[in-house]
């Protein structure tokens, strides 16, 4: 095997050992595997970059207006295309929901819905997104606690569909997530208040004839 050139002097002024050091030879197939790994890394980097660009486009959502379905599909497609780096893709979507303005966070929930549905339909038992998103789903949805009541009601409708379809299985108790429980309680209180206000007034008691 080839010999490395010995060092003449070590740090601190002391003379280093002049024994020749043997260099470790690379295995014959190692460079090829390294090149393949670099190609996969470059590909995933491009896909993740596309995902970040699509997520940034959601920040242009105007307050008071719903995000367009085409934008949600574009972000969901970019996230699904980065499935070889699904952990980083999921983290990117979760960080968007955490850091985005309050009026943009519901769009991130729509992205989760679209990605998990597509991944479940195409990959079936090999779906990596639903278990990964479900791991911190309560924390992710909790960032919508300061969103507008309209957005929180839309969130409850989406979560209701998840519960019907069993998208995240039994590992996540969707009804027990604080933001969902609070929004549903507020909606129930409004319904009861409206029913009381719309009910006809009780008839006045008949006067007593003996008085």
Coordinates of N, CA and C in Angstrom, one line a residue:
X1 N 0.8 -1.2 0.0 CA 0.0 0.0 0.0 C 0.9 1.2 0.0
X2 N 0.4 2.4 -0.5 CA 1.2 3.6 -0.6 C 1.5 4.2 0.8
X3 N 2.6 4.9 0.9 CA 3.0 5.5 2.1 C 2.8 7.0 2.1
X4 N 2.3 7.5 3.3 CA 2.1 8.9 3.4 C 3.4 9.6 3.8
X5 N 3.5 10.8 3.5 CA 4.7 11.6 3.8 C 4.7 11.9 5.3
X6 N 5.7 11.5 6.1 CA 5.7 11.8 7.5 C 5.8 13.3 7.8
X7 N 5.2 13.7 8.9 CA 5.3 15.1 9.4 C 6.7 15.3 10.0
X8 N 7.3 16.5 9.8 CA 8.6 16.8 10.3 C 8.5 17.3 11.7
X9 N 7.6 18.1 12.0 CA 7.5 18.7 13.3 C 6.0 18.8 13.8
X10 N 5.8 18.5 15.0 CA 4.4 18.5 15.5 C 4.2 19.9 16.2
X11 N 3.0 20.1 16.7 CA 2.7 21.4 17.4 C 3.5 21.4 18.7
X12 N 3.8 22.6 19.1 CA 4.5 22.9 20.4 C 6.0 22.7 20.2
X13 N 6.5 22.5 19.0 CA 7.9 22.5 18.7 C 8.5 21.1 18.9
X14 N 7.8 20.1 19.3 CA 8.3 18.8 19.5 C 8.4 18.1 18.2
X15 N 9.4 17.2 18.1 CA 9.6 16.5 16.8 C 8.6 15.3 16.8
X16 N 7.9 15.2 15.7 CA 6.9 14.2 15.6 C 7.6 12.9 15.2
X17 N 6.9 11.8 15.3 CA 7.5 10.5 14.9 C 7.7 10.5 13.4
X18 N 8.9 10.0 13.0 CA 9.2 9.9 11.6 C 8.9 8.6 11.0
X19 N 8.1 7.8 11.7 CA 7.7 6.5 11.2 C 6.7 6.7 10.0
X20 N 6.9 6.1 8.9 CA 6.0 6.3 7.8 C 4.6 5.7 8.2
X21 N 3.6 6.5 7.9 CA 2.2 6.1 8.2 C 1.6 5.5 6.9
X22 N 0.9 4.4 7.1 CA 0.2 3.8 6.0 C -1.1 4.4 5.8
X23 N -1.4 4.7 4.6 CA -2.7 5.3 4.2 C -3.7 4.2 4.0
X24 N -4.9 4.4 4.4 CA -6.0 3.5 4.2 C -6.4 3.5 2.7
X25 N -6.4 2.4 2.1 CA -6.8 2.4 0.7 C -8.3 2.3 0.6
X26 N -8.9 3.0 -0.3 CA -10.3 3.0 -0.5 C -10.7 1.7 -1.2
X27 N -11.9 1.2 -0.8 CA -12.4 0.0 -1.5 C -12.7 0.3 -3.0
X28 N -12.7 -0.7 -3.8 CA -12.9 -0.4 -5.2 C -14.3 0.3 -5.5
X29 N -15.3 -0.2 -4.8 CA -16.7 0.3 -5.1 C -17.1 1.5 -4.3
X30 N -16.2 2.1 -3.5 CA -16.6 3.2 -2.6 C -16.8 4.5 -3.4
X31 N -16.0 4.9 -4.3 CA -16.2 6.1 -5.1 C -17.6 6.1 -5.8
X32 N -17.9 5.0 -6.4 CA -19.2 4.9 -7.1 C -20.4 5.1 -6.2
X33 N -20.3 4.5 -5.0 CA -21.4 4.7 -4.0 C -21.4 6.1 -3.5
X34 N -20.3 6.7 -3.4 CA -20.2 8.1 -3.0 C -20.9 9.0 -4.0
X35 N -20.5 8.8 -5.3 CA -21.1 9.6 -6.4 C -22.7 9.4 -6.4
X36 N -23.1 8.2 -6.2 CA -24.6 8.0 -6.2 C -25.2 8.7 -5.0
X37 N -24.5 8.7 -3.8 CA -25.1 9.4 -2.7 C -25.1 10.9 -2.9
X38 N -24.1 11.4 -3.6 CA -24.1 12.8 -3.9 C -25.2 13.2 -4.8
X39 N -25.5 12.3 -5.8 CA -26.6 12.6 -6.8 C -27.9 12.6 -6.0
X40 N -28.1 11.6 -5.1 CA -29.4 11.6 -4.4 C -29.5 12.8 -3.5
X41 N -28.4 13.3 -2.9 CA -28.4 14.5 -2.0 C -28.7 15.7 -2.9
X42 N -28.1 15.8 -4.1 CA -28.4 17.0 -4.9 C -29.9 16.9 -5.3
X43 N -30.4 15.8 -5.7 CA -31.8 15.7 -6.1 C -32.7 16.1 -5.0
X44 N -32.5 15.5 -3.8 CA -33.3 15.9 -2.6 C -33.2 17.3 -2.3
X45 N -32.0 17.9 -2.5 CA -31.8 19.3 -2.2 C -32.7 20.2 -3.1
X46 N -32.7 19.8 -4.4 CA -33.5 20.5 -5.3 C -35.0 20.4 -5.0
X47 N -35.4 19.2 -4.6 CA -36.9 19.0 -4.3 C -37.2 19.8 -3.0
X48 N -36.4 19.7 -2.0 CA -36.6 20.5 -0.8 C -36.6 22.0 -1.0
X49 N -35.7 22.4 -1.9 CA -35.7 23.9 -2.3 C -37.0 24.3 -2.9
X50 N -37.5 23.4 -3.8 CA -38.8 23.7 -4.4 C -39.9 23.7 -3.4
X51 N -39.9 22.8 -2.4 CA -40.9 22.8 -1.4 C -40.9 24.2 -0.6
X52 N -39.7 24.6 -0.2 CA -39.6 25.9 0.5 C -40.1 27.1 -0.3
X53 N -39.8 27.0 -1.6 CA -40.3 28.1 -2.5 C -41.8 28.1 -2.5
X54 N -42.4 26.9 -2.6 CA -43.9 26.8 -2.7 C -44.5 27.3 -1.3
X55 N -43.9 26.9 -0.2 CA -44.4 27.3 1.1 C -44.3 28.8 1.2
X56 N -43.2 29.4 0.7 CA -43.1 30.9 0.8 C -44.2 31.6 0.0
X57 N -44.7 30.9 -1.1 CA -45.7 31.5 -1.9 C -47.1 31.6 -1.1
X58 N -47.2 30.7 -0.1 CA -48.4 30.8 0.7 C -48.5 32.0 1.6
X59 N -47.3 32.6 1.8 CA -47.2 33.8 2.6 C -47.9 35.0 2.0
X60 N -48.2 34.9 0.7 CA -48.8 36.0 0.0 C -50.3 36.0 0.1
X61 N -50.8 35.1 0.9 CA -52.3 35.0 1.1 C -52.8 36.2 1.8
X62 N -53.8 36.8 1.2 CA -54.4 38.1 1.8 C -55.2 37.7 3.0
X63 N -55.1 38.5 4.1 CA -55.9 38.2 5.3 C -57.4 38.4 4.9
X64 N -58.2 37.5 5.4 CA -59.6 37.5 5.2 C -60.1 36.7 3.9
X65 N -59.1 36.2 3.1 CA -59.4 35.5 1.9 C -58.8 34.1 2.1
X66 N -59.5 33.1 1.5 CA -59.1 31.7 1.6 C -58.0 31.5 0.6
X67 N -57.1 30.6 0.9 CA -56.0 30.2 0.0 C -56.6 29.4 -1.2
X68 N -56.1 29.6 -2.3 CA -56.6 28.9 -3.5 C -56.2 27.5 -3.5
X69 N -57.1 26.6 -4.0 CA -56.8 25.2 -4.1 C -55.6 24.9 -4.9
X70 N -55.4 25.7 -6.0 CA -54.2 25.4 -6.8 C -52.9 25.6 -6.1
X71 N -52.8 26.6 -5.2 CA -51.6 26.8 -4.4 C -51.4 25.6 -3.4
X72 N -52.5 25.1 -2.8 CA -52.4 24.0 -1.9 C -51.9 22.8 -2.6
X73 N -52.4 22.5 -3.8 CA -52.0 21.4 -4.6 C -50.5 21.5 -5.0
X74 N -50.1 22.7 -5.3 CA -48.7 22.9 -5.7 C -47.7 22.6 -4.6
X75 N -48.1 23.1 -3.4 CA -47.2 22.8 -2.2 C -47.3 21.3 -1.8
X76 N -48.5 20.7 -1.9 CA -48.6 19.3 -1.6 C -47.8 18.4 -2.5
X77 N -47.8 18.8 -3.8 CA -47.0 18.1 -4.8 C -45.5 18.2 -4.5
X78 N -45.1 19.4 -4.2 CA -43.6 19.6 -3.9 C -43.2 18.8 -2.6
X79 N -44.1 18.7 -1.7 CA -43.8 17.9 -0.5 C -43.8 16.4 -0.8
X80 N -44.7 16.0 -1.6 CA -44.8 14.6 -1.9 C -43.6 14.2 -2.8
X81 N -43.1 15.1 -3.6 CA -41.9 14.8 -4.5 C -40.7 14.7 -3.6
X82 N -40.7 15.2 -2.4 CA -39.5 15.2 -1.6 C -39.6 14.0 -0.6
X83 N -40.4 13.0 -0.9 CA -40.6 11.9 0.0 C -39.4 11.1 0.4
X84 N -38.3 11.2 -0.5 CA -37.1 10.5 -0.1 C -36.4 11.2 1.1
X85 N -36.8 12.4 1.4 CA -36.4 13.2 2.5 C -37.6 13.6 3.3
X86 N -38.5 12.7 3.6 CA -39.8 13.0 4.1 C -39.7 13.7 5.5
X87 N -38.7 13.3 6.3 CA -38.5 13.9 7.6 C -38.3 15.4 7.5
X88 N -37.4 15.8 6.5 CA -37.2 17.2 6.3 C -38.4 17.9 5.7
X89 N -39.1 17.2 4.8 CA -40.3 17.8 4.2 C -41.3 18.1 5.3
X90 N -41.6 17.1 6.1 CA -42.6 17.3 7.2 C -42.1 18.4 8.2
X91 N -40.9 18.5 8.5 CA -40.4 19.5 9.4 C -40.6 20.9 8.7
X92 N -40.4 21.0 7.4 CA -40.5 22.3 6.7 C -42.0 22.7 6.8
X93 N -42.9 21.8 6.6 CA -44.4 22.2 6.7 C -44.7 22.6 8.2
X94 N -44.2 21.8 9.1 CA -44.5 22.1 10.5 C -44.0 23.5 10.9
X95 N -42.8 23.8 10.5 CA -42.2 25.1 10.8 C -42.9 26.2 10.1
X96 N -43.5 26.0 8.9 CA -44.3 27.0 8.3 C -45.5 27.3 9.1
X97 N -46.2 26.3 9.6 CA -47.4 26.5 10.4 C -47.0 27.2 11.7
X98 N -45.8 26.9 12.3 CA -45.4 27.6 13.5 C -45.1 29.0 13.4
X99 N -44.4 29.4 12.3 CA -43.8 30.7 12.1 C -44.6 31.6 11.2
X100 N -45.5 31.1 10.4 CA -46.2 31.9 9.5 C -47.2 32.8 10.2
X101 N -47.7 33.9 9.6 CA -48.7 34.8 10.2 C -50.0 33.9 10.5
X102 N -50.8 34.4 11.4 CA -51.9 33.6 11.9 C -52.9 33.3 10.7
X103 N -53.0 34.3 9.8 CA -54.0 34.1 8.7 C -53.5 33.1 7.6
X104 N -52.2 32.7 7.7 CA -51.6 31.8 6.7 C -51.5 30.3 7.2
X105 N -51.8 30.1 8.5 CA -51.5 28.8 9.1 C -52.5 27.7 8.7
X106 N -53.7 28.2 8.4 CA -54.7 27.2 7.9 C -54.3 26.6 6.6
X107 N -53.6 27.3 5.8 CA -53.1 26.8 4.5 C -52.2 25.7 4.7
X108 N -51.3 25.8 5.8 CA -50.4 24.7 6.1 C -51.2 23.4 6.5
X109 N -52.3 23.6 7.2 CA -53.1 22.4 7.5 C -53.7 21.8 6.3
X110 N -54.1 22.6 5.3 CA -54.6 22.0 4.1 C -53.5 21.3 3.3
X111 N -52.3 21.7 3.4 CA -51.2 21.0 2.8 C -51.0 19.6 3.5
X112 N -51.1 19.6 4.8 CA -51.0 18.3 5.5 C -52.1 17.4 5.0
X113 N -53.3 17.9 4.9 CA -54.4 17.1 4.5 C -54.2 16.5 3.1
X114 N -53.7 17.4 2.2 CA -53.5 16.9 0.8 C -52.4 15.9 0.6
X115 N -51.3 16.2 1.3 CA -50.1 15.3 1.3 C -50.5 13.9 1.8
X116 N -51.1 13.9 3.0 CA -51.4 12.6 3.6 C -52.4 11.8 2.8
X117 N -53.4 12.5 2.3 CA -54.4 11.8 1.4 C -53.7 11.1 0.2
X118 N -52.8 11.9 -0.5 CA -52.2 11.4 -1.7 C -51.2 10.3 -1.3
X119 N -50.5 10.5 -0.2 CA -49.5 9.4 0.1 C -50.2 8.2 0.5
X120 N -51.3 8.3 1.2 CA -52.1 7.1 1.6 C -52.7 6.4 0.4
X121 N -53.1 7.1 -0.6 CA -53.7 6.6 -1.8 C -52.7 5.9 -2.7
X122 N -51.5 6.5 -2.8 CA -50.5 6.0 -3.8 C -49.6 5.0 -3.1
X123 N -49.2 5.2 -1.9 CA -48.2 4.4 -1.2 C -48.7 3.4 -0.3
X124 N -50.0 3.6 0.1 CA -50.7 2.6 1.0 C -50.0 2.4 2.3
X125 N -49.5 1.1 2.5 CA -48.9 0.8 3.8 C -47.5 1.4 3.9
X126 N -46.9 1.8 2.8 CA -45.6 2.5 2.8 C -45.7 4.0 2.9
X127 N -46.8 4.5 3.3 CA -47.0 5.9 3.5 C -46.2 6.4 4.6
X128 N -45.2 7.3 4.3 CA -44.3 7.8 5.4 C -44.8 9.1 6.0
X129 N -45.8 9.8 5.4 CA -46.1 11.1 5.8 C -47.1 11.1 7.0
X130 N -48.2 10.3 6.9 CA -49.2 10.3 8.0 C -48.6 10.0 9.3
X131 N -47.8 8.9 9.5 CA -47.2 8.7 10.8 C -46.3 9.8 11.3
X132 N -45.6 10.4 10.3 CA -44.6 11.5 10.7 C -45.4 12.7 11.1
X133 N -46.4 13.1 10.4 CA -47.2 14.3 10.7 C -48.0 14.0 12.0
X134 N -48.4 12.8 12.2 CA -49.2 12.5 13.4 C -48.4 12.5 14.7
X135 N -47.0 12.4 14.5 CA -46.2 12.3 15.7 C -46.3 13.6 16.6
X136 N -46.4 14.8 15.9 CA -46.5 16.0 16.7 C -47.7 16.8 16.2
X137 N -48.7 16.1 15.8 CA -49.9 16.8 15.3 C -50.6 17.7 16.3
X138 N -50.7 17.3 17.5 CA -51.3 18.2 18.5 C -50.5 19.5 18.7
X139 N -49.2 19.4 18.7 CA -48.4 20.6 18.8 C -48.6 21.5 17.6
X140 N -48.6 20.9 16.4 CA -48.7 21.6 15.1 C -50.0 22.3 15.0
X141 N -51.1 21.7 15.3 CA -52.4 22.3 15.3 C -52.6 23.3 16.4
X142 N -51.9 23.2 17.5 CA -52.0 24.1 18.6 C -51.5 25.5 18.2
X143 N -50.7 25.7 17.1 CA -50.3 27.0 16.6 C -51.4 27.8 16.0
X144 N -52.6 27.1 15.8 CA -53.7 27.8 15.2 C -54.7 28.3 16.3
X145 N -54.2 28.3 17.6 CA -55.0 28.6 18.7 C -55.4 30.1 18.7
X146 N -54.5 31.0 18.1 CA -54.7 32.4 18.0 C -55.2 32.8 16.6
X147 N -55.7 31.9 15.8 CA -56.2 32.2 14.5 C -57.6 32.7 14.6
X148 N -58.2 33.3 13.6 CA -59.5 33.8 13.6 C -60.5 32.6 13.8
X149 N -61.7 32.9 14.5 CA -62.7 31.9 14.7 C -63.1 31.2 13.4
X150 N -63.2 31.9 12.3 CA -63.6 31.3 11.1 C -62.5 30.2 10.6
X151 N -61.2 30.5 10.8 CA -60.2 29.6 10.4 C -60.2 28.4 11.4
X152 N -60.5 28.6 12.7 CA -60.5 27.5 13.6 C -61.7 26.6 13.4
X153 N -62.8 27.2 12.9 CA -64.0 26.3 12.5 C -63.7 25.5 11.3
X154 N -62.9 26.1 10.3 CA -62.5 25.3 9.2 C -61.6 24.2 9.6
X155 N -60.7 24.5 10.5 CA -59.8 23.4 11.1 C -60.6 22.3 11.7
X156 N -61.6 22.6 12.4 CA -62.4 21.5 13.0 C -63.1 20.7 12.0
X157 N -63.5 21.3 10.9 CA -64.1 20.5 9.8 C -63.1 19.5 9.2
X158 N -61.9 20.0 9.0 CA -60.8 19.2 8.4 C -60.5 18.0 9.4
X159 N -60.4 18.3 10.6 CA -60.0 17.3 11.6 C -61.2 16.3 11.7
X160 N -62.4 16.8 11.6 CA -63.5 15.8 11.5 C -63.4 14.8 10.4
X161 N -63.0 15.3 9.3 CA -62.8 14.3 8.1 C -61.7 13.4 8.4
X162 N -60.6 13.9 9.1 CA -59.5 12.9 9.4 C -60.0 11.8 10.4
X163 N -60.9 12.2 11.3 CA -61.4 11.2 12.3 C -62.3 10.2 11.6
X164 N -63.1 10.7 10.6 CA -64.0 9.7 9.9 C -63.2 8.7 9.1
X165 N -62.1 9.2 8.4 CA -61.3 8.3 7.5 C -60.2 7.6 8.3
X166 N -60.0 7.9 9.5 CA -58.9 7.3 10.3 C -57.5 7.6 9.6
X167 N -57.3 8.8 9.2 CA -56.1 9.1 8.5 C -54.9 9.0 9.3
X168 N -55.0 9.3 10.6 CA -53.8 9.2 11.5 C -54.0 8.0 12.5
X169 N -55.0 7.1 12.3 CA -55.1 6.0 13.1 C -55.6 6.4 14.5
X170 N -55.4 5.4 15.5 CA -55.8 5.6 16.9 C -54.7 6.3 17.7
X171 N -53.6 6.5 17.1 CA -52.4 7.1 17.9 C -52.7 8.5 18.3
X172 N -53.5 9.2 17.6 CA -53.8 10.6 17.9 C -55.3 10.8 18.2
X173 N -55.5 11.3 19.4 CA -56.9 11.6 19.9 C -57.2 13.0 19.4
X174 N -57.8 13.1 18.2 CA -58.1 14.4 17.6 C -59.0 15.3 18.4
X175 N -60.0 14.7 19.0 CA -61.0 15.4 19.8 C -60.4 16.1 21.0
X176 N -59.3 15.5 21.5 CA -58.7 16.0 22.8 C -57.7 17.1 22.5
X177 N -57.4 17.4 21.3 CA -56.5 18.5 21.0 C -57.1 19.8 21.5
X178 N -56.4 20.6 22.3 CA -57.0 21.8 23.0 C -57.7 22.7 22.1
X179 N -57.1 23.1 20.9 CA -57.7 24.1 20.0 C -59.0 23.5 19.4
X180 N -59.0 22.2 19.2 CA -60.3 21.6 18.6 C -61.4 21.6 19.7
X181 N -61.0 21.2 20.9 CA -62.0 21.1 22.0 C -62.5 22.5 22.3
X182 N -61.7 23.5 22.3 CA -62.1 24.9 22.6 C -63.0 25.4 21.5
X183 N -62.7 25.2 20.3 CA -63.5 25.7 19.2 C -64.8 25.1 19.1
X184 N -64.9 23.8 19.4 CA -66.2 23.1 19.4 C -67.0 23.6 20.6
X185 N -66.4 23.8 21.7 CA -67.2 24.3 22.9 C -67.7 25.7 22.6
X186 N -66.9 26.5 21.9 CA -67.4 27.9 21.6 C -68.6 27.8 20.6
X187 N -68.5 26.9 19.6 CA -69.5 26.8 18.6 C -70.8 26.3 19.3
X188 N -70.7 25.3 20.2 CA -71.9 24.8 20.9 C -72.5 25.9 21.8
X189 N -71.7 26.7 22.4 CA -72.3 27.8 23.2 C -73.0 28.8 22.4
X190 N -72.5 29.1 21.2 CA -73.2 30.0 20.3 C -74.5 29.4 19.8
X191 N -74.5 28.1 19.5 CA -75.8 27.5 19.1 C -76.8 27.6 20.2
X192 N -76.4 27.3 21.4 CA -77.4 27.3 22.5 C -77.8 28.8 22.8
X193 N -77.0 29.7 22.7 CA -77.4 31.1 22.9 C -78.4 31.6 21.8
X194 N -78.1 31.2 20.5 CA -79.0 31.5 19.4 C -80.4 30.8 19.6
X195 N -80.4 29.6 20.1 CA -81.6 28.9 20.4 C -82.4 29.6 21.5
X196 N -81.8 30.1 22.5 CA -82.5 30.8 23.6 C -83.0 32.1 23.1
X197 N -82.3 32.8 22.3 CA -82.8 34.1 21.8 C -83.9 34.0 20.8
X198 N -83.9 32.9 20.0 CA -85.0 32.7 19.0 C -86.2 32.0 19.6
X199 N -86.1 31.5 20.7 CA -87.3 30.8 21.3 C -88.4 31.9 21.7
X200 N -89.7 31.6 21.5 CA -90.7 32.5 21.9 C -90.8 32.7 23.4
X201 N -91.1 33.9 23.8 CA -91.2 34.2 25.2 C -92.2 33.3 25.9
X202 N -92.0 33.0 27.1 CA -92.9 32.2 27.9 C -94.2 33.0 28.2
X203 N -95.4 32.4 28.1 CA -96.6 33.2 28.3 C -96.7 33.6 29.7
X204 N -97.3 34.8 29.9 CA -97.4 35.4 31.2 C -98.4 34.5 32.0
X205 N -98.2 34.4 33.3 CA -99.2 33.6 34.1 C -100.6 34.3 34.2
X206 N -101.6 33.5 34.1 CA -103.0 34.1 34.2 C -103.2 34.7 35.5
X207 N -103.9 35.8 35.5 CA -104.2 36.5 36.8 C -105.1 35.7 37.7
X208 N -104.9 35.7 39.0 CA -105.8 35.0 39.9 C -107.1 35.8 40.1
X209 N -108.2 35.1 39.8 CA -109.5 35.8 39.9 C -110.0 36.1 41.3
X210 N -109.4 35.5 42.3 CA -109.8 35.7 43.7 C -109.3 37.0 44.2
X211 N -108.3 37.6 43.5 CA -107.7 38.9 44.1 C -108.3 40.1 43.4

